[in-house]
mmCIF file of C-alpha atoms in Angstrom:
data_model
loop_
_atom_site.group_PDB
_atom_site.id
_atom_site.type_symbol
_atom_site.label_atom_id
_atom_site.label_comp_id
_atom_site.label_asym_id
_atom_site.label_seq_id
_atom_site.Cartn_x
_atom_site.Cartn_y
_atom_site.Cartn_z
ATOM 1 C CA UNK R 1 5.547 38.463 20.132
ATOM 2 C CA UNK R 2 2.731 37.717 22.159
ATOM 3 C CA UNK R 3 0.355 36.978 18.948
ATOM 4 C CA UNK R 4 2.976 35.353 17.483
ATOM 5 C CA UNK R 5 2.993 32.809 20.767
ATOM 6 C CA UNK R 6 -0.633 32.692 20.110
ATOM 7 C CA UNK R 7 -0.937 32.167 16.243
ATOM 8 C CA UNK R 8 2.017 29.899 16.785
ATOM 9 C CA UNK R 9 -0.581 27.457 19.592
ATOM 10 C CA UNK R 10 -3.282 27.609 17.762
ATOM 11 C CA UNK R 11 -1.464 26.213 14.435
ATOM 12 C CA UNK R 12 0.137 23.290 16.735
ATOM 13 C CA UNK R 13 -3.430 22.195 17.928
ATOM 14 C CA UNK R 14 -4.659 22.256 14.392
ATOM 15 C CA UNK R 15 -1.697 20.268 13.304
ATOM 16 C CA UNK R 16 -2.442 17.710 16.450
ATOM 17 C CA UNK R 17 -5.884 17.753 15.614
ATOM 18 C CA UNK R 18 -5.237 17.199 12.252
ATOM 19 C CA UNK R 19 -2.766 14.403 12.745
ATOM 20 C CA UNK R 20 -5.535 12.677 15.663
ATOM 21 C CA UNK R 21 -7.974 12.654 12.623
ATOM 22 C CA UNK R 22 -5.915 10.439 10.199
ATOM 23 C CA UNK R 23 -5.150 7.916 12.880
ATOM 24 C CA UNK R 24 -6.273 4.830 12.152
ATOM 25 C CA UNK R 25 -10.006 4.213 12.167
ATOM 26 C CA UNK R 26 -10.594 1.018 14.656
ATOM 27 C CA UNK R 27 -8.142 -0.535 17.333
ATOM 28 C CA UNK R 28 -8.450 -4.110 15.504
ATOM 29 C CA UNK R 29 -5.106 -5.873 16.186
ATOM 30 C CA UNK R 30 -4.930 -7.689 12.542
ATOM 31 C CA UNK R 31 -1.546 -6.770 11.380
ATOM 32 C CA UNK R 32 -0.127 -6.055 14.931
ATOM 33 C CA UNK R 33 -0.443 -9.912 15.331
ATOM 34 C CA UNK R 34 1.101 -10.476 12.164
ATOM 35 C CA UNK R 35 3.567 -8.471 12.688
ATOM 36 C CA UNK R 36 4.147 -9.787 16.009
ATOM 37 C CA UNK R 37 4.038 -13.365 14.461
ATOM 38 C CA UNK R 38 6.474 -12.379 12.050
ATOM 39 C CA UNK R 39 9.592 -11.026 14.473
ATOM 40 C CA UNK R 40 9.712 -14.227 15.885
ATOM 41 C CA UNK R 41 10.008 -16.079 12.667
ATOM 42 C CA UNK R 42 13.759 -16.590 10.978
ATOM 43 C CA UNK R 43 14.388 -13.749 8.312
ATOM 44 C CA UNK R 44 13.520 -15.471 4.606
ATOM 45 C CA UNK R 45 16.644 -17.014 3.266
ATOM 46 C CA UNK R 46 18.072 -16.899 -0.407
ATOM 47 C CA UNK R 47 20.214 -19.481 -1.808
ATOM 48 C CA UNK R 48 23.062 -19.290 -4.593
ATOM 49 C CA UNK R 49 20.713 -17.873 -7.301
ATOM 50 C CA UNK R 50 21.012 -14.937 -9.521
ATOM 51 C CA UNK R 51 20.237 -11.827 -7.749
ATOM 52 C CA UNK R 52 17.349 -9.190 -8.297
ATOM 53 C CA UNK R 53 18.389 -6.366 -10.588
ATOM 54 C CA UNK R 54 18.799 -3.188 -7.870
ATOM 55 C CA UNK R 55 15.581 -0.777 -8.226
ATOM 56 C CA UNK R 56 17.832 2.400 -9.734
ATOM 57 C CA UNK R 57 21.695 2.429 -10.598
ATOM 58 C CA UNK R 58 21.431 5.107 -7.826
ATOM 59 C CA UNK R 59 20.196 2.729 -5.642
ATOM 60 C CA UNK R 60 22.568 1.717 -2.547
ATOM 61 C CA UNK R 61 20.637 -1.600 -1.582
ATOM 62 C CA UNK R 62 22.072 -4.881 -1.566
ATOM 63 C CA UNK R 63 20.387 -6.924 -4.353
ATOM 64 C CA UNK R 64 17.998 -9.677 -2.642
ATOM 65 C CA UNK R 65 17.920 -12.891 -4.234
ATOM 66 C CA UNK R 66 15.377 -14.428 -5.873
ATOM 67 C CA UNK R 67 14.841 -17.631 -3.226
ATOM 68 C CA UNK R 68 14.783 -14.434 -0.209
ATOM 69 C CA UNK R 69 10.996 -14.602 -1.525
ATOM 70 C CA UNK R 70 7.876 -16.995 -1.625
ATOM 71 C CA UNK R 71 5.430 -17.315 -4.570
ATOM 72 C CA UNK R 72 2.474 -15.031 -4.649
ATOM 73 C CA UNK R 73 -0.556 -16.876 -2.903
ATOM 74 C CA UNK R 74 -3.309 -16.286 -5.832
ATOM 75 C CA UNK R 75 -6.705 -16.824 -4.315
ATOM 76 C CA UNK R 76 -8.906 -19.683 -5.257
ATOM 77 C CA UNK R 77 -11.135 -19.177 -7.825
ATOM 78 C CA UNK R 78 -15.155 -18.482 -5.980
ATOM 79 C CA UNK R 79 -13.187 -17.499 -2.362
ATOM 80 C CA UNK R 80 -13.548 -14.466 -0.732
ATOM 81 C CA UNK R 81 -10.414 -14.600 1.358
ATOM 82 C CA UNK R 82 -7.925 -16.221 1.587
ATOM 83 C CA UNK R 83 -8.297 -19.196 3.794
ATOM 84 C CA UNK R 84 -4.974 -19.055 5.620
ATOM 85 C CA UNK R 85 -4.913 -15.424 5.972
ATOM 86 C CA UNK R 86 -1.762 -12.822 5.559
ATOM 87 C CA UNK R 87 1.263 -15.495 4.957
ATOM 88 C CA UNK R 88 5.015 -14.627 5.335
ATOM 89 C CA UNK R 89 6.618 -14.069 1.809
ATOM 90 C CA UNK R 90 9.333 -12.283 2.747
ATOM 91 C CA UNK R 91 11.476 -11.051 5.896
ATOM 92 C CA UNK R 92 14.749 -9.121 6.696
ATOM 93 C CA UNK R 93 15.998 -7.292 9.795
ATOM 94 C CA UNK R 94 13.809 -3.998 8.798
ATOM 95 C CA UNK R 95 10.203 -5.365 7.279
ATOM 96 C CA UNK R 96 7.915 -8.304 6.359
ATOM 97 C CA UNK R 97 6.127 -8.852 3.053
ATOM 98 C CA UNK R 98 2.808 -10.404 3.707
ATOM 99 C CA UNK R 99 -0.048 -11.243 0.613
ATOM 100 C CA UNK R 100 -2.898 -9.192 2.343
ATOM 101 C CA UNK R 101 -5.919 -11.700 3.456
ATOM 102 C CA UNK R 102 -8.601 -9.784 1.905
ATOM 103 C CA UNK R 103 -7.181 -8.706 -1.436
ATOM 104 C CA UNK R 104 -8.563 -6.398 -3.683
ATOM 105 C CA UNK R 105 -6.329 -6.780 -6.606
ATOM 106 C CA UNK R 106 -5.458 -9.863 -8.579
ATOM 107 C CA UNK R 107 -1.673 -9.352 -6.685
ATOM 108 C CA UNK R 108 -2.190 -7.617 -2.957
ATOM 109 C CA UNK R 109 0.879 -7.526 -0.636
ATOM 110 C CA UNK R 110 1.247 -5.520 2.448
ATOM 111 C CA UNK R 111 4.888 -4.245 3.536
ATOM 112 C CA UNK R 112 5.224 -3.085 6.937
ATOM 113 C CA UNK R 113 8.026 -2.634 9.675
ATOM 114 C CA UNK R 114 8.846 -4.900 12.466
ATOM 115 C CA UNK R 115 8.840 -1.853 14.388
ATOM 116 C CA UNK R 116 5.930 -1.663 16.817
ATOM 117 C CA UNK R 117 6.202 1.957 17.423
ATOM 118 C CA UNK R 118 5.105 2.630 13.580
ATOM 119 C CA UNK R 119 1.622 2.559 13.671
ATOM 120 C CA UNK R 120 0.579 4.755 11.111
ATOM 121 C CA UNK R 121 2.228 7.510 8.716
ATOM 122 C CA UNK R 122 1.501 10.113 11.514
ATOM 123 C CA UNK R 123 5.087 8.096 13.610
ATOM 124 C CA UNK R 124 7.090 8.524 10.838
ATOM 125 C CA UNK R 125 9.632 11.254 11.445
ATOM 126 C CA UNK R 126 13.126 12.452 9.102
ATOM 127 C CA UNK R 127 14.972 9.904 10.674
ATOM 128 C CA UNK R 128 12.272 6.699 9.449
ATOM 129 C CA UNK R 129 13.382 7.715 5.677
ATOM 130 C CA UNK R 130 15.827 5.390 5.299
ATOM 131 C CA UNK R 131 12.912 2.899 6.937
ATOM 132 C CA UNK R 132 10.234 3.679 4.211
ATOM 133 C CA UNK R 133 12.866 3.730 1.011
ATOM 134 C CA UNK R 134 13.593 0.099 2.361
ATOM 135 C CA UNK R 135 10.051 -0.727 2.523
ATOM 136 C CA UNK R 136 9.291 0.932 -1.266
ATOM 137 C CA UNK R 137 12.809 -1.370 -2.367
ATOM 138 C CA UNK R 138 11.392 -4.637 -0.702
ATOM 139 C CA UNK R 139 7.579 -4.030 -2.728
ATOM 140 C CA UNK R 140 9.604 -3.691 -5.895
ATOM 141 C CA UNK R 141 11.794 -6.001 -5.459
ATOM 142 C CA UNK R 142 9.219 -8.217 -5.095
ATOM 143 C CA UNK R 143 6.726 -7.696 -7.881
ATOM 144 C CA UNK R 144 10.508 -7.856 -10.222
ATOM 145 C CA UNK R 145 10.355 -11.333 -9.006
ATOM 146 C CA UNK R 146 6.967 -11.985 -9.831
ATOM 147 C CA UNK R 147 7.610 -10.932 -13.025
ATOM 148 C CA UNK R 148 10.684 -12.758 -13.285
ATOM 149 C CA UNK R 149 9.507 -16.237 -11.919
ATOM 150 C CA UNK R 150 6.261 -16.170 -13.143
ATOM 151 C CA UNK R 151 6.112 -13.959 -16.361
ATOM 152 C CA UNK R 152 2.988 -15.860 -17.860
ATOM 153 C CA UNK R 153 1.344 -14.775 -15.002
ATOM 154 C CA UNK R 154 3.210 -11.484 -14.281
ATOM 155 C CA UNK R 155 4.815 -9.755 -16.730
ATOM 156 C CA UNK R 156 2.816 -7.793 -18.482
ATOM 157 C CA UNK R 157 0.930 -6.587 -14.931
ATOM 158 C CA UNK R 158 1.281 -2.764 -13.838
ATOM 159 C CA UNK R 159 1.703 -2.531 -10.499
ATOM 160 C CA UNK R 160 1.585 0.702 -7.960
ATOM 161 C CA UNK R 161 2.460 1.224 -3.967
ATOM 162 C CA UNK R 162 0.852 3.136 -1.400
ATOM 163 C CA UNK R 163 -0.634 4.130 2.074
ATOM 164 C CA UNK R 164 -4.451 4.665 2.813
ATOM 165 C CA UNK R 165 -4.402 8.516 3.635
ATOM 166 C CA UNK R 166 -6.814 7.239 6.173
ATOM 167 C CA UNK R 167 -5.983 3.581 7.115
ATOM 168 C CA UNK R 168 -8.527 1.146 9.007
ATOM 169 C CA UNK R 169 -6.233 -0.993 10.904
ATOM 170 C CA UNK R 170 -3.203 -0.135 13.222
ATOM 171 C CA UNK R 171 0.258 -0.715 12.078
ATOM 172 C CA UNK R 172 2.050 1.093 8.869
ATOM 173 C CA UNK R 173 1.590 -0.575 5.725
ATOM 174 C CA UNK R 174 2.443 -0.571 2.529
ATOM 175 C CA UNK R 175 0.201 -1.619 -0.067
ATOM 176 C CA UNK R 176 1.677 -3.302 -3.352
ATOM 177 C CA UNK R 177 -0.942 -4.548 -5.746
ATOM 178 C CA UNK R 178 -1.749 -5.127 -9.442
ATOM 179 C CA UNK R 179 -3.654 -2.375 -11.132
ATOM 180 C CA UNK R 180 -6.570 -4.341 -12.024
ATOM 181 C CA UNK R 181 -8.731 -4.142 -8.739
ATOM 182 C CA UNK R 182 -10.344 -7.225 -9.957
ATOM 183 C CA UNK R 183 -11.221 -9.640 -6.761
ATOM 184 C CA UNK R 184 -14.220 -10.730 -5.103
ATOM 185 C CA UNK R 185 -12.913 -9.086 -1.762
ATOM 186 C CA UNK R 186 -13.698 -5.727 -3.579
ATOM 187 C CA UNK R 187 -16.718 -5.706 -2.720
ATOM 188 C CA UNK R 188 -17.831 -1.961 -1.715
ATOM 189 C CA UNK R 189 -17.503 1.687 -2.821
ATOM 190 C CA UNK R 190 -15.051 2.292 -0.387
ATOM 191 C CA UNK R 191 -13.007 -0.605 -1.176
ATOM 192 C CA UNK R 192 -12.437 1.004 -4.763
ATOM 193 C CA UNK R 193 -12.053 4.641 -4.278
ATOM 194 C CA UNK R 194 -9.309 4.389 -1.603
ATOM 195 C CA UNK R 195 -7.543 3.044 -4.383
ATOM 196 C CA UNK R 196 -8.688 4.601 -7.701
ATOM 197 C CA UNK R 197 -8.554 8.526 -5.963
ATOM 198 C CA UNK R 198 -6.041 10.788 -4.156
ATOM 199 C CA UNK R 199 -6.973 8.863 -1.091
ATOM 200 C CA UNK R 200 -4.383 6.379 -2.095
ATOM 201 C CA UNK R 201 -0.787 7.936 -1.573
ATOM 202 C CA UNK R 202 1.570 6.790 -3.572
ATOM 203 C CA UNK R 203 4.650 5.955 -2.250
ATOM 204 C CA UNK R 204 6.837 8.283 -3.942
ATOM 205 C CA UNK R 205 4.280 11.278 -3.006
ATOM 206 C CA UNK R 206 4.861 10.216 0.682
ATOM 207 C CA UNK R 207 8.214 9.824 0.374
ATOM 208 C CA UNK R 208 8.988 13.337 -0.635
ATOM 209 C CA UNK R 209 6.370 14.675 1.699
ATOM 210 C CA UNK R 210 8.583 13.115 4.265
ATOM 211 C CA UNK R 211 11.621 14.526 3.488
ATOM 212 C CA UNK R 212 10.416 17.796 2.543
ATOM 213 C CA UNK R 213 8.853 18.434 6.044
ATOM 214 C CA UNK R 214 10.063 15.695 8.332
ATOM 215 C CA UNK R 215 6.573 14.492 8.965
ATOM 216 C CA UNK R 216 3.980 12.891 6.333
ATOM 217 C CA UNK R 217 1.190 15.914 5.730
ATOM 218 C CA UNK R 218 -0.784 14.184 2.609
ATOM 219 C CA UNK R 219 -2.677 13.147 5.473
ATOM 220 C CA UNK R 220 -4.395 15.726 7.090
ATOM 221 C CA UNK R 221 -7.043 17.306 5.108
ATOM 222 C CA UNK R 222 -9.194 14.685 6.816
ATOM 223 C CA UNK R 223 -12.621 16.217 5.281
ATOM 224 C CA UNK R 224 -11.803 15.930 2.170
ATOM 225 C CA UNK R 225 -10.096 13.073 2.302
ATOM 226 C CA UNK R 226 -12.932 11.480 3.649
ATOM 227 C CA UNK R 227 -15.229 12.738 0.747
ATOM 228 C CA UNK R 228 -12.890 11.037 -1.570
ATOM 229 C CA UNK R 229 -13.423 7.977 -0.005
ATOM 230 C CA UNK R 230 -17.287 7.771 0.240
ATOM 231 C CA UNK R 231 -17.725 10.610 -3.112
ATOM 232 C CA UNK R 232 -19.262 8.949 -6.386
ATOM 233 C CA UNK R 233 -17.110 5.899 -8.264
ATOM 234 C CA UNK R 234 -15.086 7.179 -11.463
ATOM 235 C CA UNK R 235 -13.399 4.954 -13.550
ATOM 236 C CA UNK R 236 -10.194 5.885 -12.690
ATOM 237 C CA UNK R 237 -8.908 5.065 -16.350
ATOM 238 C CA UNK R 238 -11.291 7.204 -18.513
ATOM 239 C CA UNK R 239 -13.366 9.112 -15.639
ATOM 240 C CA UNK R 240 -16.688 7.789 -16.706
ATOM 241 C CA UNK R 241 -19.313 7.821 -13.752
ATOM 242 C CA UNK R 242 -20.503 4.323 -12.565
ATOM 243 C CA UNK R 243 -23.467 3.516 -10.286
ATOM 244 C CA UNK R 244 -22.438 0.657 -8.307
ATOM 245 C CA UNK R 245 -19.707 -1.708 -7.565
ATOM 246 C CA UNK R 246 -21.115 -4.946 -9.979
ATOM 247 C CA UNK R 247 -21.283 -1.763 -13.029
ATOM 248 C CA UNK R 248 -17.349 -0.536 -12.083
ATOM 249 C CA UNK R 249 -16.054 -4.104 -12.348
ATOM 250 C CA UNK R 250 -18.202 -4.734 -15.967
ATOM 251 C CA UNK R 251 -16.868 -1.052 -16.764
ATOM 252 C CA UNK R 252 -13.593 -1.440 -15.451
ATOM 253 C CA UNK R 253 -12.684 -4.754 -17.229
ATOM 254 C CA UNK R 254 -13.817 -3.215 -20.526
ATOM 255 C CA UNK R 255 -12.453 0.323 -20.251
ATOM 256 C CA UNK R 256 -10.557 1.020 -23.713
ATOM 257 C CA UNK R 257 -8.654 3.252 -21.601
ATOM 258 C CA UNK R 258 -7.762 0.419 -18.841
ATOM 259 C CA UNK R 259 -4.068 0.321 -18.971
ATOM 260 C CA UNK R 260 -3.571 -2.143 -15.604
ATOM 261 C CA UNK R 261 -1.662 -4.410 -18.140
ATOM 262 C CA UNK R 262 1.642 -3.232 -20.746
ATOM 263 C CA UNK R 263 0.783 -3.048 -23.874
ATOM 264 C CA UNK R 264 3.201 -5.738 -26.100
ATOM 265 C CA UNK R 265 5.117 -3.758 -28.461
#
């Protein structure tokens, strides 16, 4: 029994250790201000207009209407940012849809909580499940209206959600972005591979993680994580090696394999 006490120690300080490790990287308030900007806003209101189609016929949400949302903020063509930073495009009781201010995708929205206490997957716990499916419902929900409202634009785009195994800034967020990591604010080798490797967790991955253990694991392998993130660029469509950022985005954009848009049928 004694061993077991001890075995049983050790594992819980390489779980905290573990779990320290994947905390996020600076203290830089960014999206705690935005968040904080956000709960004292109204929630987004949706007039008398056909509702969003539900994200599964399983699905127990309320529909949102269309008008509950704000066009996408596209950023001006030779910026780097965008000048007004992360702006409102959605809010309920539960979350807040901002476009992110340095975006790395054509479309690059951030979902997070209005709870404070959620700084990072490490707070999430069994009972924040209910939290994060909202969260997963809201991205969808809004890239169906993108695609609804604006399907010149839209419709054809792939899109994918996830966390940064490793995030930079405080507060929980959900990333929801086209798959064409075409913008000018991609501008490093870390900016791509936390998105094009295993660094990025999808949504759904998390999601199970979650329930399966009551805590978010993906997370903790910290070394190799890390070596993801600063390990050679690979197209992450064909796998072909590429030397620097200004070859990926030539490569990337030319990739026979590059299926960030749907092919018409």
């Amino acid at each position: 029994m004694q061993t077991s006490a001890v075995l049983t120690g050790a594992a819980v300080r390489r779980t905290a250790a573990a779990s320290a490790g994947s905390e996020p990287r600076t203290k830089l308030p960014f999206l705690i201000n935005v968040v904080n900007k956000a709960q004292k806003s109204a929630n987004t209101t949706a007039a008398a207009t056909p509702a969003l189609s539900s994200i599964s016929a399983s699905s127990t949400e309320p529909s949102i209407l269309a008008a509950a949302f704000k066009p996408y903020p596209l950023l001006p063509s030779g910026e780097t940012k965008q000048a007004a930073g992360s702006s409102l495009l959605y809010k309920d009781d539960a979350c807040v849809l901002v476009n992110d201010a340095f975006p790395k995708s054509m479309v690059h929205c951030l979902v997070m909580p209005l709870d404070l206490r959620l700084q990072s997957l490490n707070a999430l716990s069994m009972k924040d499940v209910p939290l994060l499916r909202h969260m997963m419902y809201v991205g969808d929900a809004y890239v169906r209206y993108l695609k609804t409202t604006a399907p010149h634009t839209y419709k054809a785009r792939r899109f994918i959600a996830g966390f940064h195994a490793l995030p930079s800034l405080p507060m929980l967020h959900l990333h929801v972005l086209s798959m064409d990591l075409d913008s000018p604010c991609l501008k490093h080798k870390k900016h791509y591979n936390s998105f094009a490797t295993f660094f990025f967790l999808t949504s759904d991955r998390v999601l199970d993680d979650l329930e399966r253990h009551g805590r978010v694991t993906l997370n903790q392998d910290v070394v190799h994580l890390r070596q993801m993130e600063e390990g050679d660029m690979r197209c992450l469509w064909c796998g072909t090696a590429l030397a620097n950022v200004p070859v990926m985005k030539s490569h990337i954009k030319s990739c026979p394999q590059n299926n960030a848009l749907e092919q018409s049928s």
